[in-house]
Amino acid sequence: MNAAAEARALQLLNRVFGHPAFRGAQAEIVGHVAGGGDALVLMPTGGGKSLCYQLPALLREGTALVVSPLIALMQDQVAALKQLGVRAAFLNSTLDGREINACERALRDGELDLLYVAPERLMMPRMLECLVESKLALFAIDEAHCVSQWGHDFRPEYLQLSVLHERFPGVPRIALTATADPQTRDEIIRRLALDEARVFISSFDRPNIRYTIVDKQDARAQLLRFIREEHDGDAGIVYCLSRKKVDETAAWLVSHGVRALPYHAGMDAQSRAANQDRFQREEGIVVVATIAFGMGIDKPDVRFVAHLDLPKSIEGYYQETGRAGRDGAPADAWMAYGLGDVVQQRRMIDQSEGSEEYRRVSVAKLDALLGLCETAGCRRVRLLAYFGEAGAPCGNCDTCLEPPQIWDATEASRKALSCVYRTGQRFGAVHLIDVLRGRATDRVTQWEHHRLNVFGLGADLDEAAWRNVFRQLAALGYLRPDHEAYGALKLTEASRAVLKGEQRVDMRHVAPRKGRAAKTRRAAAADALSGVDAGLLERLKAWRMAQAREQGVPAYVIFHDRTLAEIAAAQPADMDALGALSGIGAKKLERYGPALLELVRG
Ligand code: ADP
Ligand code: ZN
């Protein structure tokens, strides 16, 4: 981009969006697309992808067509752009014939900067004809991973989008996604015919997200404590594996005073949509959901994502946790994990209908995730390494904040494995632990396991410690649950070396958490809030809620939390000072400035 164009881009960024500077690769991407180039943008959620096409849309002549698979999001995005004074509209199945006509006319007459369309609508002959008669600035293909038949967001209509390239060869295209893996990237390039496109890959690190994986004991109680201590009144998502567990957990949270709502594919479409809508629009709602609750979420201020069950892969974990903290403010990814999760995920793989190849890949993906769960090193380093990125310990994950102690578990492992062997590889951890600890339960005596020499051999460790040993043995591949035999733990090829004393086994120690991380978090929150007038912030939020209600848009469309916090801290005295804050562009300043100054003055 030449100097004049660069200055113009920056000026628009300041004036329209109210941001002082570009973030990461944004400036480069904007320059490339504004100059007519094709681009593929891989950026994590919250990285600032929208600006990469919204600014070129304003810089180039004509209308930018934005293909987006999600109708609800389209509406909110258009509402947010209108707040900025940008001429934006959407075209989807929620409009009636008259509205569609008006929209098409505005497009032909060059009255729109951006037009959001659903992919199926874009491919209609009538729409394509209308495009031929219009001046087009660019095509933006959002959530471009929807072309991937292997991902769970696959949209067949996305496959037809390569037509755009054939029909409108002169119009630049920018495809965007937060899906990081190389296969998906290659598939996007191939299916959308983006071979000529410049590829922009950002770091997939989400520094504001704190990763924590705790040892699962009483998961619900642990979750409730986590919410109460660290996220009282915050919006969050709790992921569970089954619909039943979603319903039960939501009801249980409600009975303990948390504003929780369920979401899963077994609910009727209407209540599902209603719950999603409340989550999106109201503040402080916790949605308990299966992974069916996914792509439709564009809420920037989700403060935590909790997993009560293990996801299937690191990709899944990263995508789900990535829904926290899009606004860049501190957020938590919290997961409770135990031996039961390992057993359950293995069962799902063993019992799946998939091919041998599919199962092999699934096991490898699960193993990578278990490695993340059991690592004694930085979680973030491990996570990023999986996506091919190197990094240094982050200081913002549980293992960095409270490094786990490592103990030599070779002896305990040998005892555990020989207990498995002596009892015939037919039992689960509960029974095995009873035998090791020398508890003569009915089951133990029935099988005459009290006569074995392993009986009572592990009395030196308590039950929780043994549970940990078995979990880690399974996660490390020394034990494998067998689902033909009701989840009995069996030895593996690798266990032999341990049994023979040829292989040392190190394990994480389960020191009971003393809430140090929680304290650090609270201290951090206090730091961040220092200088913020809490009463003023409350008033600003109440004012924002009233505005949002009146206009029928989500609260964050008016202003993000961050902007309100900045106002409460800086307490600007005049319009100039107010306009200098991030997130307040010219239009919002003009529209809301007087009311905000009034609130600041008290
Ligand atoms: P993505 O689509 O990549 O998930 P968004 O485009 O929604 O991310 O942007 C995430 C957040 O970052 C939004 O709140 C947006 O206002 C903010 N943002 C984007 N670019 C900038 C920037 N240059 N300066 C400040 N904030 C930005
Ligand atoms: Zn770390």
XYZ file of C-alpha atoms and ligand atoms in Angstrom:
630
model
C 0.000 0.000 0.000
C 1.416 3.438 -0.803
C 1.801 6.033 1.913
C -1.320 7.967 0.989
C -3.513 4.862 1.008
C -1.995 3.796 4.303
C -2.755 7.153 5.863
C -6.289 6.971 4.556
C -6.793 3.474 6.050
C -5.522 4.589 9.412
C -7.709 7.651 9.323
C -10.798 5.519 8.687
C -9.770 3.141 11.455
C -9.615 6.063 13.895
C -12.616 7.963 12.696
C -15.115 5.223 11.923
C -14.122 2.415 14.283
C -12.537 4.496 17.019
C -9.434 2.267 17.214
C -6.079 4.034 17.616
C -3.987 1.466 15.704
C -4.124 -1.686 13.611
C -3.590 -4.984 15.335
C -1.132 -7.634 14.151
C -1.353 -8.228 10.417
C -4.503 -6.139 9.926
C -2.708 -3.228 8.234
C -0.994 -5.529 5.774
C -4.148 -7.468 4.984
C -6.199 -4.307 4.525
C -3.551 -2.900 2.211
C -3.369 -6.070 0.151
C -7.128 -6.444 -0.316
C -7.755 -2.733 -0.809
C -5.156 -2.943 -3.563
C -7.177 -5.652 -5.315
C -5.390 -8.793 -4.093
C -6.960 -12.062 -2.938
C -6.280 -13.164 0.619
C -6.759 -16.080 2.939
C -6.743 -14.915 6.545
C -6.206 -17.335 9.408
C -6.624 -15.556 12.690
C -7.849 -16.791 16.034
C -11.265 -15.891 17.304
C -11.183 -12.359 18.643
C -8.159 -11.555 16.516
C -9.980 -8.863 14.577
C -10.912 -10.514 11.301
C -13.911 -8.329 10.536
C -11.815 -5.214 10.067
C -9.793 -7.030 7.407
C -12.715 -6.794 5.005
C -14.706 -3.928 6.505
C -11.945 -1.399 5.956
C -11.188 -2.427 2.362
C -14.949 -2.222 1.813
C -14.783 1.442 2.752
C -11.555 2.070 0.874
C -12.653 0.522 -2.416
C -15.345 1.748 -4.691
C -18.587 -0.233 -4.736
C -20.201 -2.676 -2.347
C -18.457 -5.466 -0.440
C -20.401 -8.731 -0.448
C -19.905 -10.619 2.810
C -20.843 -14.286 2.766
C -21.729 -15.465 6.239
C -23.441 -18.705 7.234
C -25.188 -17.378 10.300
C -28.299 -15.316 10.005
C -28.417 -14.157 13.627
C -24.827 -12.968 13.500
C -25.398 -11.116 10.276
C -28.082 -9.049 11.880
C -25.949 -8.131 14.867
C -22.979 -7.299 12.671
C -25.066 -5.053 10.481
C -26.542 -3.393 13.572
C -23.013 -2.774 14.878
C -21.887 -1.276 11.553
C -24.897 0.994 11.388
C -23.977 2.290 14.826
C -20.665 3.337 13.291
C -22.410 5.140 10.483
C -21.440 2.542 7.865
C -24.005 1.804 5.142
C -24.600 -1.891 5.763
C -27.471 -4.276 5.105
C -28.185 -7.994 5.040
C -30.066 -10.240 2.684
C -31.425 -13.509 4.017
C -34.554 -15.594 4.467
C -35.864 -13.440 7.309
C -36.736 -10.624 4.873
C -39.994 -10.377 2.938
C -40.232 -9.723 -0.808
C -40.528 -5.979 -0.457
C -37.475 -5.739 1.786
C -35.492 -7.900 -0.609
C -36.420 -5.655 -3.525
C -35.394 -2.564 -1.606
C -32.094 -4.143 -0.688
C -31.336 -5.192 -4.258
C -32.173 -1.722 -5.481
C -29.819 -0.162 -2.927
C -27.108 -2.531 -4.117
C -27.609 -1.613 -7.788
C -27.710 2.080 -6.963
C -24.409 1.872 -5.094
C -25.911 2.906 -1.778
C -24.290 0.186 0.296
C -20.775 -0.178 1.662
C -21.344 -3.728 2.828
C -23.992 -6.323 2.107
C -24.106 -9.516 4.184
C -25.646 -12.493 2.418
C -26.284 -16.113 3.249
C -24.424 -18.411 0.820
C -27.560 -20.054 -0.580
C -29.042 -16.657 -1.354
C -25.887 -15.467 -3.063
C -25.935 -18.393 -5.475
C -29.510 -17.736 -6.651
C -29.594 -16.773 -10.352
C -31.504 -13.623 -9.528
C -28.867 -12.524 -7.056
C -25.997 -13.261 -9.418
C -27.731 -11.207 -12.086
C -28.150 -8.358 -9.673
C -24.438 -8.537 -8.880
C -23.566 -8.239 -12.563
C -25.422 -4.940 -12.625
C -23.724 -3.644 -9.473
C -20.330 -2.211 -8.680
C -18.552 -4.691 -6.429
C -15.720 -3.769 -4.083
C -14.830 -7.290 -2.961
C -16.131 -10.647 -1.794
C -15.485 -11.611 1.810
C -16.080 -15.259 2.678
C -16.397 -15.497 6.426
C -16.106 -18.801 8.326
C -14.386 -20.172 5.245
C -13.747 -23.520 6.958
C -17.399 -24.293 6.204
C -16.146 -25.606 2.843
C -14.381 -28.426 4.655
C -16.295 -31.662 4.485
C -14.296 -33.014 7.388
C -15.117 -30.282 9.859
C -18.369 -30.250 11.798
C -19.376 -26.877 10.374
C -19.603 -28.141 6.799
C -22.057 -26.211 4.582
C -22.603 -27.713 1.144
C -23.526 -24.287 -0.290
C -20.018 -23.111 0.458
C -18.694 -25.465 -2.210
C -20.425 -23.438 -4.882
C -18.657 -20.247 -3.906
C -15.837 -20.946 -6.349
C -18.327 -19.716 -8.953
C -17.654 -16.186 -7.740
C -14.148 -16.405 -9.036
C -15.344 -17.564 -12.474
C -18.158 -15.064 -12.806
C -16.362 -12.051 -11.309
C -12.659 -12.586 -11.963
C -11.773 -8.942 -11.381
C -13.274 -8.681 -7.912
C -10.843 -9.462 -5.063
C -11.793 -12.164 -2.617
C -10.838 -12.527 1.027
C -11.591 -15.744 2.881
C -11.392 -15.787 6.676
C -11.358 -18.492 9.301
C -10.277 -19.214 12.858
C -9.645 -22.881 12.106
C -5.948 -23.456 12.386
C -5.055 -26.831 10.975
C -3.161 -27.169 7.678
C -5.610 -29.638 6.081
C -8.508 -27.226 6.419
C -6.343 -24.414 5.077
C -5.429 -26.442 1.994
C -9.015 -27.449 1.466
C -10.161 -23.826 1.550
C -7.552 -22.843 -1.029
C -8.508 -25.726 -3.290
C -12.271 -25.508 -3.038
C -12.482 -21.747 -3.308
C -9.840 -21.599 -6.046
C -7.661 -19.306 -3.964
C -4.332 -20.532 -5.330
C -3.280 -16.992 -6.133
C -4.296 -15.628 -2.760
C -1.774 -14.364 -0.268
C -2.057 -16.351 2.944
C -1.893 -14.465 6.233
C -1.385 -16.687 9.258
C -1.506 -15.037 12.656
C -0.341 -16.538 15.882
C -3.107 -18.640 17.318
C -2.218 -17.698 20.835
C -5.017 -16.188 22.887
C -2.948 -14.552 25.630
C -5.949 -13.292 27.572
C -7.326 -16.813 28.063
C -6.087 -18.593 31.164
C -6.020 -22.363 30.737
C -6.741 -24.511 33.774
C -7.315 -28.266 33.890
C -8.244 -29.639 37.301
C -8.419 -33.140 38.621
C -12.062 -34.205 38.499
C -13.531 -35.154 41.841
C -17.037 -33.835 42.262
C -17.183 -31.997 38.951
C -20.411 -30.101 39.539
C -19.355 -28.841 42.935
C -15.965 -27.890 41.509
C -17.695 -26.002 38.705
C -19.977 -24.160 41.080
C -17.035 -23.140 43.231
C -15.171 -21.938 40.153
C -18.149 -19.864 38.991
C -18.826 -18.397 42.433
C -15.227 -17.579 43.239
C -14.086 -16.281 39.897
C -17.042 -15.526 37.664
C -19.940 -14.459 39.777
C -22.435 -12.770 37.448
C -20.340 -13.345 34.304
C -21.481 -14.788 31.002
C -20.037 -18.240 30.361
C -20.437 -21.529 28.556
C -20.344 -24.959 30.183
C -19.800 -27.861 27.805
C -21.065 -31.369 28.577
C -21.018 -34.465 26.413
C -24.622 -35.621 26.637
C -27.984 -33.924 26.404
C -29.069 -35.481 29.656
C -26.069 -34.092 31.476
C -26.711 -30.670 29.938
C -30.266 -30.635 31.306
C -29.249 -31.898 34.717
C -26.309 -29.542 35.085
C -28.323 -26.499 33.995
C -31.106 -27.319 36.450
C -28.611 -27.923 39.218
C -26.836 -24.614 38.603
C -30.159 -22.799 38.601
C -31.043 -24.385 41.941
C -27.770 -22.946 43.234
C -28.487 -19.443 42.106
C -26.664 -19.359 38.748
C -28.579 -17.921 35.806
C -28.072 -21.016 33.630
C -29.886 -22.137 30.469
C -29.585 -25.437 28.600
C -28.787 -25.812 24.917
C -28.637 -29.030 22.888
C -29.855 -30.503 19.633
C -32.576 -32.503 21.365
C -34.488 -29.371 22.375
C -37.132 -27.960 20.077
C -35.780 -25.341 17.726
C -37.753 -22.561 19.340
C -36.535 -22.920 22.912
C -33.043 -23.475 21.621
C -33.112 -20.237 19.660
C -34.677 -18.425 22.608
C -31.895 -19.543 24.956
C -29.186 -18.587 22.500
C -30.812 -15.221 22.008
C -30.950 -14.530 25.746
C -27.310 -15.492 26.079
C -26.377 -13.154 23.263
C -28.464 -10.223 24.416
C -28.613 -10.333 28.182
C -25.692 -10.039 30.511
C -24.398 -12.723 32.821
C -26.142 -15.791 31.376
C -24.423 -19.167 31.634
C -25.309 -21.590 28.832
C -24.852 -25.281 29.562
C -24.509 -26.979 26.201
C -23.356 -29.821 24.044
C -21.030 -28.920 21.188
C -24.167 -28.222 19.162
C -23.775 -24.773 20.725
C -21.025 -23.485 18.558
C -20.525 -21.331 15.604
C -23.537 -19.115 16.153
C -21.897 -17.436 19.101
C -20.390 -14.067 18.489
C -20.602 -12.701 21.978
C -17.410 -10.804 22.740
C -17.723 -10.824 26.525
C -17.947 -14.537 27.342
C -15.783 -14.602 30.448
C -15.326 -18.348 30.813
C -15.707 -21.636 28.992
C -15.872 -24.681 31.259
C -15.645 -28.322 30.226
C -17.256 -30.911 32.460
C -16.302 -33.613 29.975
C -13.243 -34.086 27.856
C -13.517 -32.895 24.237
C -12.455 -35.257 21.461
C -9.318 -33.484 20.340
C -7.109 -30.476 20.825
C -8.817 -28.863 17.831
C -12.165 -29.217 19.585
C -10.775 -27.950 22.879
C -9.153 -24.966 21.199
C -12.260 -24.076 19.220
C -14.584 -24.372 22.196
C -12.358 -22.528 24.657
C -11.750 -19.901 21.965
C -15.280 -18.626 22.473
C -14.099 -17.008 25.697
C -12.699 -13.493 25.785
C -13.100 -12.353 22.203
C -12.922 -8.793 23.487
C -9.358 -9.358 24.674
C -10.188 -8.943 28.371
C -9.117 -11.694 30.821
C -11.078 -14.920 30.434
C -10.860 -18.503 31.684
C -10.812 -21.886 29.992
C -11.458 -24.341 32.787
C -11.804 -28.097 32.573
C -12.350 -30.889 35.064
C -10.886 -34.162 33.903
C -10.570 -37.664 35.346
C -10.099 -41.322 34.528
C -13.794 -41.624 33.649
C -13.238 -39.203 30.772
C -10.463 -41.295 29.308
C -12.630 -44.408 29.571
C -15.645 -42.659 28.057
C -13.778 -41.186 25.085
C -12.109 -44.502 24.346
C -15.479 -46.196 24.442
C -16.920 -43.706 21.968
C -14.059 -44.382 19.596
C -14.205 -48.162 20.006
C -17.937 -48.223 19.467
C -18.008 -45.774 16.568
C -19.071 -46.933 13.138
C -16.010 -45.374 11.548
C -13.328 -47.180 9.559
C -10.146 -48.552 11.034
C -8.364 -45.424 9.748
C -10.908 -43.155 11.397
C -10.427 -44.885 14.725
C -6.676 -44.710 14.481
C -6.815 -40.954 13.826
C -9.333 -40.494 16.636
C -7.114 -42.320 19.103
C -4.126 -40.210 18.074
C -6.141 -37.020 18.538
C -7.370 -38.150 21.929
C -3.815 -39.019 22.969
C -2.619 -35.546 22.019
C -5.346 -34.036 24.164
C -4.502 -36.329 27.074
C -0.916 -35.176 26.725
C -2.154 -31.620 27.182
C -4.151 -32.642 30.258
C -1.250 -34.462 31.876
C 1.585 -32.135 30.987
C 3.636 -30.693 33.777
C 4.809 -27.939 31.440
C 3.023 -24.843 30.214
C -0.396 -25.664 28.719
C -0.146 -22.861 26.195
C 3.234 -24.028 24.923
C 1.754 -27.498 24.447
C -1.387 -26.179 22.764
C 0.488 -23.946 20.351
C 3.037 -26.648 19.586
C 0.166 -28.801 18.399
C -0.636 -26.121 15.829
C 3.015 -25.881 14.855
C 3.848 -22.732 16.805
C 6.743 -22.372 19.202
C 6.476 -20.323 22.376
C 7.821 -19.784 25.875
C 6.031 -20.587 29.157
C 3.181 -18.141 29.405
C 2.674 -17.366 33.065
C -1.078 -17.471 32.490
C -2.039 -21.139 32.813
C -2.424 -23.365 35.859
C 0.867 -25.174 35.381
C 2.789 -21.901 35.021
C 1.072 -20.326 38.014
C 1.336 -23.404 40.210
C 3.908 -25.774 38.743
C 2.817 -29.322 39.587
C 5.256 -31.444 41.511
C 6.603 -34.427 39.689
C 7.075 -37.634 41.607
C 8.692 -40.889 40.652
C 5.643 -43.120 40.272
C 7.523 -46.130 38.948
C 6.897 -48.240 42.030
C 3.243 -47.281 42.289
C 2.809 -47.952 38.577
C 4.291 -51.413 38.910
C 1.936 -52.181 41.763
C -1.043 -50.917 39.804
C -0.122 -52.800 36.662
C 0.571 -56.021 38.469
C -2.764 -55.679 40.241
C -4.365 -55.441 36.805
C -2.468 -58.534 35.713
C -3.142 -60.598 38.830
C -6.858 -59.899 38.738
C -7.061 -61.086 35.135
C -7.433 -57.728 33.305
C -11.183 -57.835 33.925
C -11.823 -54.930 36.293
C -12.127 -51.171 36.416
C -10.224 -48.767 38.649
C -12.653 -48.875 41.592
C -12.156 -52.569 42.197
C -8.439 -52.440 41.496
C -8.010 -49.693 44.063
C -9.959 -51.700 46.654
C -7.594 -54.612 46.121
C -4.491 -52.437 46.292
C -5.637 -50.697 49.431
C -6.587 -53.986 51.067
C -10.316 -53.417 51.369
C -12.137 -56.727 51.608
C -15.347 -55.662 49.896
C -17.959 -58.238 48.881
C -16.693 -58.123 45.368
C -13.096 -58.587 46.466
C -13.917 -61.634 48.578
C -16.276 -63.037 45.971
C -13.407 -63.128 43.507
C -10.994 -64.209 46.210
C -8.812 -61.238 45.455
C -7.975 -60.872 49.130
C -5.777 -63.923 48.696
C -3.582 -62.298 46.049
C -0.192 -60.939 47.014
C -1.154 -57.546 45.567
C -3.937 -57.286 48.174
C -3.062 -54.405 50.479
C 0.156 -53.760 48.599
C -0.798 -50.143 48.024
C -2.029 -49.178 51.496
C 0.560 -46.400 51.562
C -1.392 -44.270 49.077
C -4.930 -43.046 49.594
C -7.784 -43.575 47.217
C -7.489 -40.200 45.492
C -3.809 -40.809 44.855
C -4.544 -44.192 43.299
C -7.258 -42.754 41.123
C -4.660 -40.350 39.827
C -2.182 -43.109 39.197
C -4.720 -45.093 37.176
C -5.823 -42.038 35.233
C -2.276 -41.150 34.323
C -1.434 -44.739 33.423
C -4.382 -44.726 31.028
C -3.488 -41.301 29.669
C 0.156 -42.302 29.224
C -0.840 -45.442 27.337
C 0.137 -48.045 29.932
C -3.460 -49.107 30.427
C -6.294 -49.297 27.974
C -9.976 -49.524 28.810
C -11.582 -52.425 26.961
C -15.175 -51.808 26.055
C -15.902 -55.331 25.000
C -15.281 -56.053 28.674
C -17.299 -53.203 30.198
C -14.404 -50.806 30.490
C -12.028 -53.237 32.202
C -8.486 -51.898 32.262
C -6.038 -53.970 30.240
C -2.287 -53.937 29.930
C -0.706 -52.625 26.754
C 2.502 -53.370 24.916
C 4.115 -50.448 26.739
C 3.228 -51.709 30.232
C 5.620 -54.629 30.001
C 8.720 -52.451 30.371
C 7.257 -50.811 33.458
C 6.364 -54.136 35.022
C 9.867 -55.413 34.368
C 11.331 -52.324 36.008
C 12.921 -51.117 32.772
C 10.847 -48.004 32.391
C 10.635 -45.118 34.824
C 7.261 -43.395 35.151
C 6.968 -39.788 36.281
C 3.624 -38.386 37.267
C 2.058 -35.120 38.254
C 1.428 -34.778 41.917
C -2.091 -34.026 43.048
C -1.541 -31.328 45.547
C -4.970 -30.083 46.568
C -5.452 -26.669 45.050
C -5.278 -24.004 47.655
C -7.002 -21.435 45.527
C -3.817 -19.569 44.809
C -4.714 -19.116 41.186
C -8.050 -17.743 42.299
C -6.352 -15.236 44.489
C -4.019 -14.194 41.706
C -7.002 -13.756 39.467
C -8.835 -11.631 41.983
C -5.752 -9.527 42.531
C -5.434 -9.103 38.774
C -9.055 -8.064 38.524
C -8.503 -5.535 41.281
C -5.454 -4.201 39.430
C -7.345 -3.888 36.191
C -10.084 -2.048 37.982
C -7.816 0.311 39.848
C -8.768 3.812 38.960
C -12.152 2.629 37.728
C -15.016 4.310 39.491
C -17.184 1.266 40.260
C -20.334 3.334 40.786
C -19.815 5.093 37.483
C -19.235 1.788 35.710
C -22.523 0.498 37.087
C -24.327 3.600 35.849
C -22.712 3.294 32.430
C -23.814 -0.322 32.176
C -27.352 0.507 33.189
C -27.436 3.273 30.595
C -26.092 0.873 27.944
C -28.722 -1.741 28.796
C -31.480 0.842 28.406
C -30.062 1.924 25.029
C -29.790 -1.672 23.860
C -33.384 -2.424 24.851
C -34.687 0.690 23.165
C -32.882 -0.111 19.911
C -33.383 -3.872 20.067
C -29.700 -4.711 19.745
C -27.286 -6.588 22.050
C -25.601 -4.412 24.664
C -22.118 -4.873 23.176
C -23.301 -3.368 19.887
C -23.673 -0.058 21.718
C -20.295 -0.255 23.514
C -18.008 -3.071 24.603
C -17.278 -3.638 28.298
C -13.767 -2.488 27.655
C -14.842 0.900 26.366
C -17.114 1.440 29.367
C -14.265 0.474 31.704
C -12.000 2.960 29.933
C -14.568 5.701 30.374
C -14.979 4.848 34.059
C -11.200 4.982 34.532
C -10.362 8.050 32.442
C -13.486 10.029 33.371
C -13.145 12.280 30.329
C -14.256 15.858 30.827
C -15.082 16.775 27.225
C -15.909 15.367 23.804
C -12.278 15.372 22.662
C -11.083 13.358 25.628
C -13.998 10.962 25.200
C -13.358 10.506 21.490
C -9.735 9.584 22.156
C -10.808 6.391 23.978
C -10.741 3.087 22.111
C -14.056 2.003 20.645
C -15.535 5.488 20.263
C -15.595 6.583 16.625
C -16.984 9.821 15.249
C -20.545 8.560 14.881
C -20.826 7.093 18.354
C -19.202 10.178 19.814
C -21.755 12.396 18.155
C -24.659 10.176 19.108
C -23.797 9.123 22.639
C -21.095 11.580 23.712
C -23.349 14.109 25.481
C -25.162 11.390 27.457
C -21.857 9.764 28.449
C -20.342 13.056 29.601
C -23.473 13.686 31.601
C -23.057 10.305 33.318
C -19.375 10.967 34.032
C -20.219 14.307 35.621
C -22.649 12.406 37.869
P -12.896 -12.145 14.983
O -13.933 -11.997 13.909
O -11.523 -12.364 14.450
O -13.265 -13.117 16.045
P -13.591 -9.442 15.572
O -13.409 -8.891 14.224
O -14.966 -9.674 16.070
O -12.759 -10.772 15.740
O -12.797 -8.523 16.600
C -12.643 -8.890 17.933
C -12.605 -7.677 18.823
O -11.423 -6.938 18.620
C -13.735 -6.726 18.556
O -14.212 -6.317 19.803
C -13.100 -5.582 17.801
O -13.758 -4.370 18.050
C -11.723 -5.571 18.375
N -10.713 -5.033 17.444
C -10.464 -5.456 16.185
N -9.462 -4.756 15.630
C -9.042 -3.860 16.560
C -8.034 -2.855 16.602
N -7.225 -2.612 15.563
N -7.912 -2.129 17.737
C -8.716 -2.365 18.796
N -9.684 -3.301 18.828
C -9.856 -4.047 17.727
Zn 1.644 -21.415 30.795
